[in-house]
CSV table of N, CA and C in Angstrom, one decimal:
chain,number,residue,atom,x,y,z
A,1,UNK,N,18.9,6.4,-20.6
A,1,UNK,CA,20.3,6.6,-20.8
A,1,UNK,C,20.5,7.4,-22.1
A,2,UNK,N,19.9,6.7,-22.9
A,2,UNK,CA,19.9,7.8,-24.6
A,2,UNK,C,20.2,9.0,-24.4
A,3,UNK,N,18.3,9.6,-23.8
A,3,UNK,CA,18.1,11.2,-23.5
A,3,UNK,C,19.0,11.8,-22.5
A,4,UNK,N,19.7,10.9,-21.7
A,4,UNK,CA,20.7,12.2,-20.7
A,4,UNK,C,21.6,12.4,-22.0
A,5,UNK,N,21.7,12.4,-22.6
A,5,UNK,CA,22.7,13.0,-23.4
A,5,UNK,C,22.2,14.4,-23.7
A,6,UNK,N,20.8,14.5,-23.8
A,6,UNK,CA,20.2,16.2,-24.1
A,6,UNK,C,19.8,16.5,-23.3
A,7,UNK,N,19.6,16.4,-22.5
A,7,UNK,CA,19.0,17.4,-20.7
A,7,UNK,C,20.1,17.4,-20.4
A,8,UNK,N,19.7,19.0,-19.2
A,8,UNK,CA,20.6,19.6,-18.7
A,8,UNK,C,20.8,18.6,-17.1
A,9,UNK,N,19.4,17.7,-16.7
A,9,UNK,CA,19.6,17.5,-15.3
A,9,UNK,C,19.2,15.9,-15.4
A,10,UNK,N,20.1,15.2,-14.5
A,10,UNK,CA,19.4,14.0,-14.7
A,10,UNK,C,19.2,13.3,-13.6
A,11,UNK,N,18.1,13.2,-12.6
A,11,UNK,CA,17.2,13.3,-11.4
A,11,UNK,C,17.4,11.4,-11.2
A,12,UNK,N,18.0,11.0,-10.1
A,12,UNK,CA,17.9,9.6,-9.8
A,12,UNK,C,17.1,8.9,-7.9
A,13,UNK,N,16.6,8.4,-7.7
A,13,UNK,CA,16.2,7.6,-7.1
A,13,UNK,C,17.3,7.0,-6.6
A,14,UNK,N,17.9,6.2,-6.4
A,14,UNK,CA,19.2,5.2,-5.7
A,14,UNK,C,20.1,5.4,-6.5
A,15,UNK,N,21.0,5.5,-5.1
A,15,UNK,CA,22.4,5.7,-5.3
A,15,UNK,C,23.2,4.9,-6.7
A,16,UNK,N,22.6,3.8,-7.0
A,16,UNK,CA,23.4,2.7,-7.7
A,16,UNK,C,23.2,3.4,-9.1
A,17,UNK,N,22.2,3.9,-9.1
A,17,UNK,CA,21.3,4.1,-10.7
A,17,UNK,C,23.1,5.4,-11.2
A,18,UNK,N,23.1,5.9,-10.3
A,18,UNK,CA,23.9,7.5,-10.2
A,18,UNK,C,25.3,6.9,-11.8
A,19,UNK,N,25.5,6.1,-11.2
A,19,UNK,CA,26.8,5.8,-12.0
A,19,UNK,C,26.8,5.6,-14.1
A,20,UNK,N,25.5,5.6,-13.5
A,20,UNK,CA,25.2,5.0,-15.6
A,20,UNK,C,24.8,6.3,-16.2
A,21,UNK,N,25.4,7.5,-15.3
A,21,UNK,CA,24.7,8.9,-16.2
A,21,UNK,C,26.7,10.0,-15.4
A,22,UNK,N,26.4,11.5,-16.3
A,22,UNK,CA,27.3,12.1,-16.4
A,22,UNK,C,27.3,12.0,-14.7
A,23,UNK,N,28.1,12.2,-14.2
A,23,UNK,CA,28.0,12.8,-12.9
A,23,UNK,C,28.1,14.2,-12.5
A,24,UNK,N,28.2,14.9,-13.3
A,24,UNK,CA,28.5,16.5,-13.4
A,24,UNK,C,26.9,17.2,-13.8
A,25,UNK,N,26.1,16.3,-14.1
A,25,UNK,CA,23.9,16.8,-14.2
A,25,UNK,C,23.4,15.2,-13.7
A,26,UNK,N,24.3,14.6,-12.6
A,26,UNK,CA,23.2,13.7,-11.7
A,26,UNK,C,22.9,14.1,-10.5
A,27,UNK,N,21.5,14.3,-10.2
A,27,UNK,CA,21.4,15.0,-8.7
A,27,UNK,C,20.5,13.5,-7.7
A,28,UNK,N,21.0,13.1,-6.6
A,28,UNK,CA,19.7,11.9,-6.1
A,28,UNK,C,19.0,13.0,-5.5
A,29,UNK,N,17.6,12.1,-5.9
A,29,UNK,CA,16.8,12.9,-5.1
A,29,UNK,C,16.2,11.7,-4.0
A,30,UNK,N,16.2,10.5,-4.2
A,30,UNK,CA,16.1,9.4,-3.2
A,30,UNK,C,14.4,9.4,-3.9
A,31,UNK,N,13.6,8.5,-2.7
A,31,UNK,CA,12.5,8.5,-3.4
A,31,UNK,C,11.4,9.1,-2.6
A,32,UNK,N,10.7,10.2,-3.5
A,32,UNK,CA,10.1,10.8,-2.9
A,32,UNK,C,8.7,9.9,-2.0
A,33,UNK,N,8.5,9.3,-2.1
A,33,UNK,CA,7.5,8.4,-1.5
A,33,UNK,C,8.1,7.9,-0.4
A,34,UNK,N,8.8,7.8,-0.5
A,34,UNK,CA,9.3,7.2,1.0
A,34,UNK,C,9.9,8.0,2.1
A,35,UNK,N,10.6,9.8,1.7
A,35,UNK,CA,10.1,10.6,2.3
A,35,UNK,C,9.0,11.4,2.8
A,36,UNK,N,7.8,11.6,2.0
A,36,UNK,CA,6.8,11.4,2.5
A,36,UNK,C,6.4,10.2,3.5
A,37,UNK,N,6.5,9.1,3.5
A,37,UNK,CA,5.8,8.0,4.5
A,37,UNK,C,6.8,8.5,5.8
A,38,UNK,N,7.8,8.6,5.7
A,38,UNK,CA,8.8,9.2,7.0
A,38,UNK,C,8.4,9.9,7.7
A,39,UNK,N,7.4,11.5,7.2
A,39,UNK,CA,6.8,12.3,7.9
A,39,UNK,C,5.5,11.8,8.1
A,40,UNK,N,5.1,10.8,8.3
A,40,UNK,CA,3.6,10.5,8.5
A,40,UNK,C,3.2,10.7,10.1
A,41,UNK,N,2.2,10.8,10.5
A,41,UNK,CA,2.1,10.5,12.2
A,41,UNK,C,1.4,9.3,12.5
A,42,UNK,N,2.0,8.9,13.6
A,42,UNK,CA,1.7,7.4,14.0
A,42,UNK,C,0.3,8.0,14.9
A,43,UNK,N,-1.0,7.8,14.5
A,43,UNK,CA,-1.9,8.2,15.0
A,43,UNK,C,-3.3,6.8,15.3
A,44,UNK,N,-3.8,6.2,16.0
A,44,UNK,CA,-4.7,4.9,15.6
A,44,UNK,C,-5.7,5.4,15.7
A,45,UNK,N,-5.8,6.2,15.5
A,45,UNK,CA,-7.3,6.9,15.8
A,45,UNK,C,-7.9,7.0,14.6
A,46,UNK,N,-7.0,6.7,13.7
A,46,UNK,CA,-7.2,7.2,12.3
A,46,UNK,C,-8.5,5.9,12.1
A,47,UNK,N,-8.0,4.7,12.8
A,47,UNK,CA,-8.7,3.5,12.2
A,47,UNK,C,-10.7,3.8,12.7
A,48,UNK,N,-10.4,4.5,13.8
A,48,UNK,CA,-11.9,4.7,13.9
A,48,UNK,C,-12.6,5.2,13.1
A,49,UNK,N,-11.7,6.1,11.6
A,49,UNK,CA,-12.6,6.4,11.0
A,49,UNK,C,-13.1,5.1,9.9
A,50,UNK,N,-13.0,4.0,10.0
A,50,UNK,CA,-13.6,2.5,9.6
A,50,UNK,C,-14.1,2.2,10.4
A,51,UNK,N,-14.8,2.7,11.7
A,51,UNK,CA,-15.4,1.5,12.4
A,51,UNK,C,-14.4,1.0,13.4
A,52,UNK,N,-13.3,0.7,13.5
A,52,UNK,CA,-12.4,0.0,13.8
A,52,UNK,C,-11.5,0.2,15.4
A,53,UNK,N,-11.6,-0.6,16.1
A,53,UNK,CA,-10.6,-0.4,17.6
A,53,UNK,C,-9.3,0.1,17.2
A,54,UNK,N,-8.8,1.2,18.0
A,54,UNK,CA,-7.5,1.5,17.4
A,54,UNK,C,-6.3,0.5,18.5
A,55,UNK,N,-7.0,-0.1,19.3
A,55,UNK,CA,-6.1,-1.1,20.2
A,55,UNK,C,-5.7,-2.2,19.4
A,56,UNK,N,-6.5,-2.4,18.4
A,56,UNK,CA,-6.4,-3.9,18.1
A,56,UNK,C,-5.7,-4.1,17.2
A,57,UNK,N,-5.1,-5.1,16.5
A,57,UNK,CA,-4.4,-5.8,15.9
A,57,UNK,C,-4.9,-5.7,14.9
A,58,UNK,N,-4.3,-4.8,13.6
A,58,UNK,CA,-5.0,-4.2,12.2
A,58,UNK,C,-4.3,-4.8,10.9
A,59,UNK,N,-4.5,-5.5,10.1
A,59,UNK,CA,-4.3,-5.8,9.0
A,59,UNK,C,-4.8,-5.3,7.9
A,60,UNK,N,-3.9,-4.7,7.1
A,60,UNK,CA,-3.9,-3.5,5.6
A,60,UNK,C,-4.0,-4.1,4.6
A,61,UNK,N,-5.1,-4.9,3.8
A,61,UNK,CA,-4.8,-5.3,2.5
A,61,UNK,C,-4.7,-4.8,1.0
A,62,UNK,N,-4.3,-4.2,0.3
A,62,UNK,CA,-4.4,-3.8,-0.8
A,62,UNK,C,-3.4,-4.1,-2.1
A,63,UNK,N,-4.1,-3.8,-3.2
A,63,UNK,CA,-3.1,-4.2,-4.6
A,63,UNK,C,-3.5,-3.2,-5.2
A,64,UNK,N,-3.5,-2.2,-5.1
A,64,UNK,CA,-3.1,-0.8,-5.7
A,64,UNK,C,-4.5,-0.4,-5.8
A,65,UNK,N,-4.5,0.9,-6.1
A,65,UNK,CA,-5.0,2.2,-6.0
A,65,UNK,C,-6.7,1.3,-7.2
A,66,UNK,N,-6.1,0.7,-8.2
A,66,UNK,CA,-7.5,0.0,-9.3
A,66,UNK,C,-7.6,-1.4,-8.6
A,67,UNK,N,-6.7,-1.9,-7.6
A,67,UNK,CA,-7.0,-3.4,-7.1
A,67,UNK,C,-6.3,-4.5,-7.9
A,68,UNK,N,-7.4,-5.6,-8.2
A,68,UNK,CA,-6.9,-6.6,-9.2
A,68,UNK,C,-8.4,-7.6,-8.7
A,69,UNK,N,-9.0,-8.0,-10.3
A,69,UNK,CA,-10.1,-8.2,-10.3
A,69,UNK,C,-9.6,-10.0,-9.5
A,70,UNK,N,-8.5,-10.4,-9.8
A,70,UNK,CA,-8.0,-11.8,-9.6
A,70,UNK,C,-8.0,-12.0,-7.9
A,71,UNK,N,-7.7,-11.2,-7.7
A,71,UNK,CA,-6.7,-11.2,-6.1
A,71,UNK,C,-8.7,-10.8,-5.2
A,72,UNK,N,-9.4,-9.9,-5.8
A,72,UNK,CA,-10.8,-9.5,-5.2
A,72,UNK,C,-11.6,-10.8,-5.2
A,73,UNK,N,-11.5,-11.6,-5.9
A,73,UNK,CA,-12.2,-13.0,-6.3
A,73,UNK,C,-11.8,-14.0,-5.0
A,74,UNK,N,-10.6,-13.6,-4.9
A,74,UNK,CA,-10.1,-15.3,-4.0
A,74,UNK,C,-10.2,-14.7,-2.0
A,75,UNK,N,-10.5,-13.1,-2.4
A,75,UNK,CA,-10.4,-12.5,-1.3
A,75,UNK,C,-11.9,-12.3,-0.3
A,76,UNK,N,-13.3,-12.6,-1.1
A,76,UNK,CA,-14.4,-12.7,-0.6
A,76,UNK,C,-14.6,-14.1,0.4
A,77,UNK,N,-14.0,-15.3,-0.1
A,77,UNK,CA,-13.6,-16.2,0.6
A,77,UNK,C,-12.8,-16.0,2.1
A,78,UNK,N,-11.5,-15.6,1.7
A,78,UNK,CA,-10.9,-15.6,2.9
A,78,UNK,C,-10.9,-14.7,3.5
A,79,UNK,N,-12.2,-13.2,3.5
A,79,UNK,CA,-12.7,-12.3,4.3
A,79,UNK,C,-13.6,-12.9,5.4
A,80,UNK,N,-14.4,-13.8,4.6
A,80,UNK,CA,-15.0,-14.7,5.5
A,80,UNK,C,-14.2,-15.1,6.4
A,81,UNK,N,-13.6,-16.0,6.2
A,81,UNK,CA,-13.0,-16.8,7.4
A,81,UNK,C,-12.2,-16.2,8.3
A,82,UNK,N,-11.8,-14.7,7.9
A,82,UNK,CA,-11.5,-13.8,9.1
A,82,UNK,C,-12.6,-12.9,9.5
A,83,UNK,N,-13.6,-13.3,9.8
A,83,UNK,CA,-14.9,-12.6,10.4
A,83,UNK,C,-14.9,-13.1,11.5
A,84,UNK,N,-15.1,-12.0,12.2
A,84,UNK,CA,-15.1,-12.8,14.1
A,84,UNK,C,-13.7,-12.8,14.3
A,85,UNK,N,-12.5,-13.1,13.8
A,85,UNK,CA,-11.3,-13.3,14.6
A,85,UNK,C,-11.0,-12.3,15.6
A,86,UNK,N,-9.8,-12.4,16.3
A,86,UNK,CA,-9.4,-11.3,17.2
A,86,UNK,C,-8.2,-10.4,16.7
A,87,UNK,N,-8.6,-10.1,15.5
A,87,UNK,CA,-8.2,-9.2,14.4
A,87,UNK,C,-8.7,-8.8,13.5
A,88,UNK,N,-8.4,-7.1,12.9
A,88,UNK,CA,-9.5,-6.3,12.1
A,88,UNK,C,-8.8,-6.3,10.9
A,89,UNK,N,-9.1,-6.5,9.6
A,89,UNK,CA,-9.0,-5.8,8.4
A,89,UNK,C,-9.5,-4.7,7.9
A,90,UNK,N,-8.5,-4.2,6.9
A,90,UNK,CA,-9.3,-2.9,6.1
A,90,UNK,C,-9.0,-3.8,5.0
A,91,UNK,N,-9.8,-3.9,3.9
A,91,UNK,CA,-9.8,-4.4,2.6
A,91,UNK,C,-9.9,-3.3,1.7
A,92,UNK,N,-8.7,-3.2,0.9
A,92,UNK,CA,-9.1,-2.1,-0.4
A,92,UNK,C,-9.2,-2.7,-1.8
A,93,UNK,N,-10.5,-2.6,-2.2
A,93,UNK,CA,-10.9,-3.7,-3.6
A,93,UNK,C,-10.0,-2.9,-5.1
A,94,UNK,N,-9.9,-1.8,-4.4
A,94,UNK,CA,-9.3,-0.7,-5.7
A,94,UNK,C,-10.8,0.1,-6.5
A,95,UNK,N,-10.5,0.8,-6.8
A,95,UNK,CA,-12.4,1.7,-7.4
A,95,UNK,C,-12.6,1.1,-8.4
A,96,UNK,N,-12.0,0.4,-9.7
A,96,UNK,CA,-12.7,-0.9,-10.4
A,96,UNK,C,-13.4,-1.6,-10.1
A,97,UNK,N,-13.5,-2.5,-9.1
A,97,UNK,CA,-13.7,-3.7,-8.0
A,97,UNK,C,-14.9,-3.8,-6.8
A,98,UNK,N,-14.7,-2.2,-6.2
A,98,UNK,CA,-15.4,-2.5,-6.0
A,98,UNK,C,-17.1,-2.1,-6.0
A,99,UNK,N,-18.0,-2.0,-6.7
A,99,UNK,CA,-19.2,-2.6,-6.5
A,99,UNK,C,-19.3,-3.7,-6.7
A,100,UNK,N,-18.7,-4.5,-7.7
A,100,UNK,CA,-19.4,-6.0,-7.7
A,100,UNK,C,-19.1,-6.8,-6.1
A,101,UNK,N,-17.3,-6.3,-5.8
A,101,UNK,CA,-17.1,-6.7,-4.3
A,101,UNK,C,-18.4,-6.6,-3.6
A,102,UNK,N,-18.3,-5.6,-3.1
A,102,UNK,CA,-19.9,-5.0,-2.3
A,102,UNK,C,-21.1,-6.2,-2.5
A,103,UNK,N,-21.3,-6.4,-3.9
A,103,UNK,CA,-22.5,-7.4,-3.8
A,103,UNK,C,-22.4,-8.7,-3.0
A,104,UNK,N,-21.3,-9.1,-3.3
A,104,UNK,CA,-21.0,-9.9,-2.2
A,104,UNK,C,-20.3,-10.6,-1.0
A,105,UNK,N,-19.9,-8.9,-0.4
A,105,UNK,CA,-19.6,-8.9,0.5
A,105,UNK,C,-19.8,-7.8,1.2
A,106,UNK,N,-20.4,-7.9,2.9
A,106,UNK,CA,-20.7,-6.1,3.9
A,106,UNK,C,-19.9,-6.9,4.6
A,107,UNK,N,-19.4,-5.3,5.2
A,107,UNK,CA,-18.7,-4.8,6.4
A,107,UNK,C,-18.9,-5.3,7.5
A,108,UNK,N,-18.2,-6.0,8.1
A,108,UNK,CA,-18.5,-6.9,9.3
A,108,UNK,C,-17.8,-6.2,10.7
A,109,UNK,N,-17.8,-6.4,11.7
A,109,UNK,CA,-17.7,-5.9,12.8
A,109,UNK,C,-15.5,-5.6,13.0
A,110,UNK,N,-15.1,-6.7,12.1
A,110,UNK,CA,-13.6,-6.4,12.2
A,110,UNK,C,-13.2,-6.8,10.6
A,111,UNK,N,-14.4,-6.4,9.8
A,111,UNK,CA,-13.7,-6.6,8.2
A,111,UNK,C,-14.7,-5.3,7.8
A,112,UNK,N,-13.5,-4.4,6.7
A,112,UNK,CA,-13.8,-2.9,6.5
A,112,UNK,C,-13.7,-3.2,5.2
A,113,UNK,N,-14.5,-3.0,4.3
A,113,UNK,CA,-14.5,-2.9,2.9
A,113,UNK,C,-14.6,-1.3,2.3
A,114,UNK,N,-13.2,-0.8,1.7
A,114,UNK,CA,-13.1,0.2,0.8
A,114,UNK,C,-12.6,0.1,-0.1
A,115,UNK,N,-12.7,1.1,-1.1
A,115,UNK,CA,-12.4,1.0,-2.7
A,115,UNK,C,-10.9,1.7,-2.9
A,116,UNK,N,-10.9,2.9,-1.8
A,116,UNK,CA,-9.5,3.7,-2.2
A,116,UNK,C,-9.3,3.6,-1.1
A,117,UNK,N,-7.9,4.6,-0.6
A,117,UNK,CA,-7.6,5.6,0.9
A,117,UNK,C,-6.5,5.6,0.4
A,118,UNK,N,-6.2,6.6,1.6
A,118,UNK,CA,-4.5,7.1,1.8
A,118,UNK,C,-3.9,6.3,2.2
A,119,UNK,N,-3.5,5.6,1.4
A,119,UNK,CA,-2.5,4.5,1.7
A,119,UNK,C,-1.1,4.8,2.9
A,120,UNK,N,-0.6,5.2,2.7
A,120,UNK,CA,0.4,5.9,3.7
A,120,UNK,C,0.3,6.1,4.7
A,121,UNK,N,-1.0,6.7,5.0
A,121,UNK,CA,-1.5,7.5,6.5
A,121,UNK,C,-1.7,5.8,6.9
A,122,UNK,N,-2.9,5.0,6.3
A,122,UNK,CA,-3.0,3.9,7.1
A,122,UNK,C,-2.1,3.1,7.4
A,123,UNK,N,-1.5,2.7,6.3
A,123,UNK,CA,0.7,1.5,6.6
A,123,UNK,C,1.1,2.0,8.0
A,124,UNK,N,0.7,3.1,8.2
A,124,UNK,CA,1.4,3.7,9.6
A,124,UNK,C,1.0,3.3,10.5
A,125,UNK,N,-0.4,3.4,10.3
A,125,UNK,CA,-1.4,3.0,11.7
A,125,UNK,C,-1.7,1.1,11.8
A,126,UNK,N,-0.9,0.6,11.3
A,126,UNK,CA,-1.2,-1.1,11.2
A,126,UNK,C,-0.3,-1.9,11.6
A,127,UNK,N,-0.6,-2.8,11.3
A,127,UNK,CA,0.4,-4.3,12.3
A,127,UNK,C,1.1,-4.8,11.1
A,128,UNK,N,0.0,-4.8,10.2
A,128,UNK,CA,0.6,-6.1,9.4
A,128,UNK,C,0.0,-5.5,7.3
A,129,UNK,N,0.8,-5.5,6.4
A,129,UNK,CA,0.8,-5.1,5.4
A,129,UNK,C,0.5,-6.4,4.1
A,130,UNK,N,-0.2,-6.2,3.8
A,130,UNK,CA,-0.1,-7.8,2.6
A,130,UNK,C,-0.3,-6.5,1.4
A,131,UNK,N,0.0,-6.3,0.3
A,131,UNK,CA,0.2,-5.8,-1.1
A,131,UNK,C,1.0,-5.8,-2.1
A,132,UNK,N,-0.1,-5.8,-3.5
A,132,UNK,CA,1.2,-5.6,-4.5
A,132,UNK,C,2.7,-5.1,-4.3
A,133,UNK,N,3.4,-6.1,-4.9
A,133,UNK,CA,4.9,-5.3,-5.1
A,133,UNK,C,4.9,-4.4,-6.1
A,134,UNK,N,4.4,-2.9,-6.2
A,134,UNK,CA,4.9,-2.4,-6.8
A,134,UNK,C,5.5,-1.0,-5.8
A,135,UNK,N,6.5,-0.4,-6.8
A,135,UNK,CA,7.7,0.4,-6.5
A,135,UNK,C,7.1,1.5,-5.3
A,136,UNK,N,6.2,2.1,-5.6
A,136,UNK,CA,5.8,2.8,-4.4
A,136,UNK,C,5.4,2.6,-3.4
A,137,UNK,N,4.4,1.6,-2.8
A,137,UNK,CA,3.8,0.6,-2.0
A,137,UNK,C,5.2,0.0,-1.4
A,138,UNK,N,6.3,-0.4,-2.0
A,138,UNK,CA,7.8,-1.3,-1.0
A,138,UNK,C,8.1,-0.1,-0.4
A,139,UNK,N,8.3,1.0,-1.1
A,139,UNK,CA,9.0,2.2,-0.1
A,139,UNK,C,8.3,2.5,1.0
A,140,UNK,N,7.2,2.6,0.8
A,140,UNK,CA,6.3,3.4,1.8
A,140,UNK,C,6.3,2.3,3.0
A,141,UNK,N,6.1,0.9,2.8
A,141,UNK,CA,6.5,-0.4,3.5
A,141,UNK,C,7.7,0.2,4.2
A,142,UNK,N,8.9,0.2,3.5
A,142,UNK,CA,9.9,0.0,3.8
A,142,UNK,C,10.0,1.1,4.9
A,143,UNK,N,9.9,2.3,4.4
A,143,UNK,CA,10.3,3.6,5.0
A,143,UNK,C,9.7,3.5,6.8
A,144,UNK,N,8.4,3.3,6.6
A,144,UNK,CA,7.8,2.8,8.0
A,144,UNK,C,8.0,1.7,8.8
A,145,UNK,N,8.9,0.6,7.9
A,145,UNK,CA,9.0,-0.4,8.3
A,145,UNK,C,8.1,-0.9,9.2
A,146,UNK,N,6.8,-1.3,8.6
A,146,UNK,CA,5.8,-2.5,8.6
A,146,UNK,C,6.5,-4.0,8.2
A,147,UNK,N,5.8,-4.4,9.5
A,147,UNK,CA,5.8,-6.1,8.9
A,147,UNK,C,5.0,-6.1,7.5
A,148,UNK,N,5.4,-7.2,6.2
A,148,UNK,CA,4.4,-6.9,5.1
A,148,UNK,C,4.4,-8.2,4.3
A,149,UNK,N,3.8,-8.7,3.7
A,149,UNK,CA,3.6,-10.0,2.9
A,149,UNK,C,3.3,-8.9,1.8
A,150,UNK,N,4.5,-9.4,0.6
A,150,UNK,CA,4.4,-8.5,-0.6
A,150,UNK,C,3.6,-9.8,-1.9
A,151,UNK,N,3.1,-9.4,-2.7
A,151,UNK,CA,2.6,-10.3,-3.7
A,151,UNK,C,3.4,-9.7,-4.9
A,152,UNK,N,4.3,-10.7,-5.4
A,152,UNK,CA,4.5,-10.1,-6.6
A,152,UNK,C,3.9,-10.4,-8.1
A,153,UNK,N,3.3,-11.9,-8.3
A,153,UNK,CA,2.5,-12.1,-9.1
A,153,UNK,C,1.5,-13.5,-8.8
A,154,UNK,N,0.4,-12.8,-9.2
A,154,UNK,CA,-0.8,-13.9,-8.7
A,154,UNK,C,-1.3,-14.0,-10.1
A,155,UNK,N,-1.3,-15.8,-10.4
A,155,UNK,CA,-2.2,-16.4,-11.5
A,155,UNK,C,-3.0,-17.3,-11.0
């Protein structure tokens, strides 16, 4: 709020934000992530590039792009116990995470272990969303409107 007093343009996200700046250099631009997820294509074929049936019932797990060393810990466990079900995961450890993941845990027939992806392209292609709440991750949720279990803090 300070700096719009010296720029010429002041770029907002949601409507609500609009009011606490000039209105004469506020332009919405909405959020660009969530226009992007809008143009995505609903494709399952994508999942084969994991290994994975594109018929089946796909669960997306991730906590951002580095993961979270906490959430990778309690998640080797209950990868297990979804081994065998009649539902597939993709696990994303985040590229911090995972090699130690890896040591103790391979790729099972409906459990996919990766470090990164395109998040967006996949939200598209899935059933069910479990991730960090943060700001870009809800949009891209939201925009595609995925079912999604959001975490917003894990101790």
């Amino acid at each position: 709020r300070f700096l719009s007093k010296f720029v010429k343009k002041v770029v907002c996200c949601y409507p609500e934000v609009m009011k606490d700046f000039n209105k004469d250099k506020t332009v919405l631009l909405g959020n660009p992530r969530a226009s992007i997820a809008k143009r995505v294509t609903y494709n399952r074929d994508i999942l084969k590039e994991f290994g994975l049936q594109p018929k089946r019932k796909t669960v997306f797990i991730v906590m951002g792009s580095l993961g979270s060393s906490s959430v990778n810990e309690k998640m080797i466990e209950a990868l297990y116990k979804m081994d065998g079900r009649d539902y597939q995961v993709i696990y994303v450890t985040g590229k911090n995470g995972y090699d130690s993941f890896r040591k103790q845990f391979a790729d099972t027939a409906n459990v996919k272990i990766v470090p990164y992806v395109n998040q967006v392209e996949i939200v598209a292609n899935v059933d069910l969303v479990i991730s960090r709440g943060g700001a870009t991750s809800a949009s891209e949720i939201t925009a595609l409107q995925k079912p999604s279990i959001i975490v917003f803090c894990m101790k």
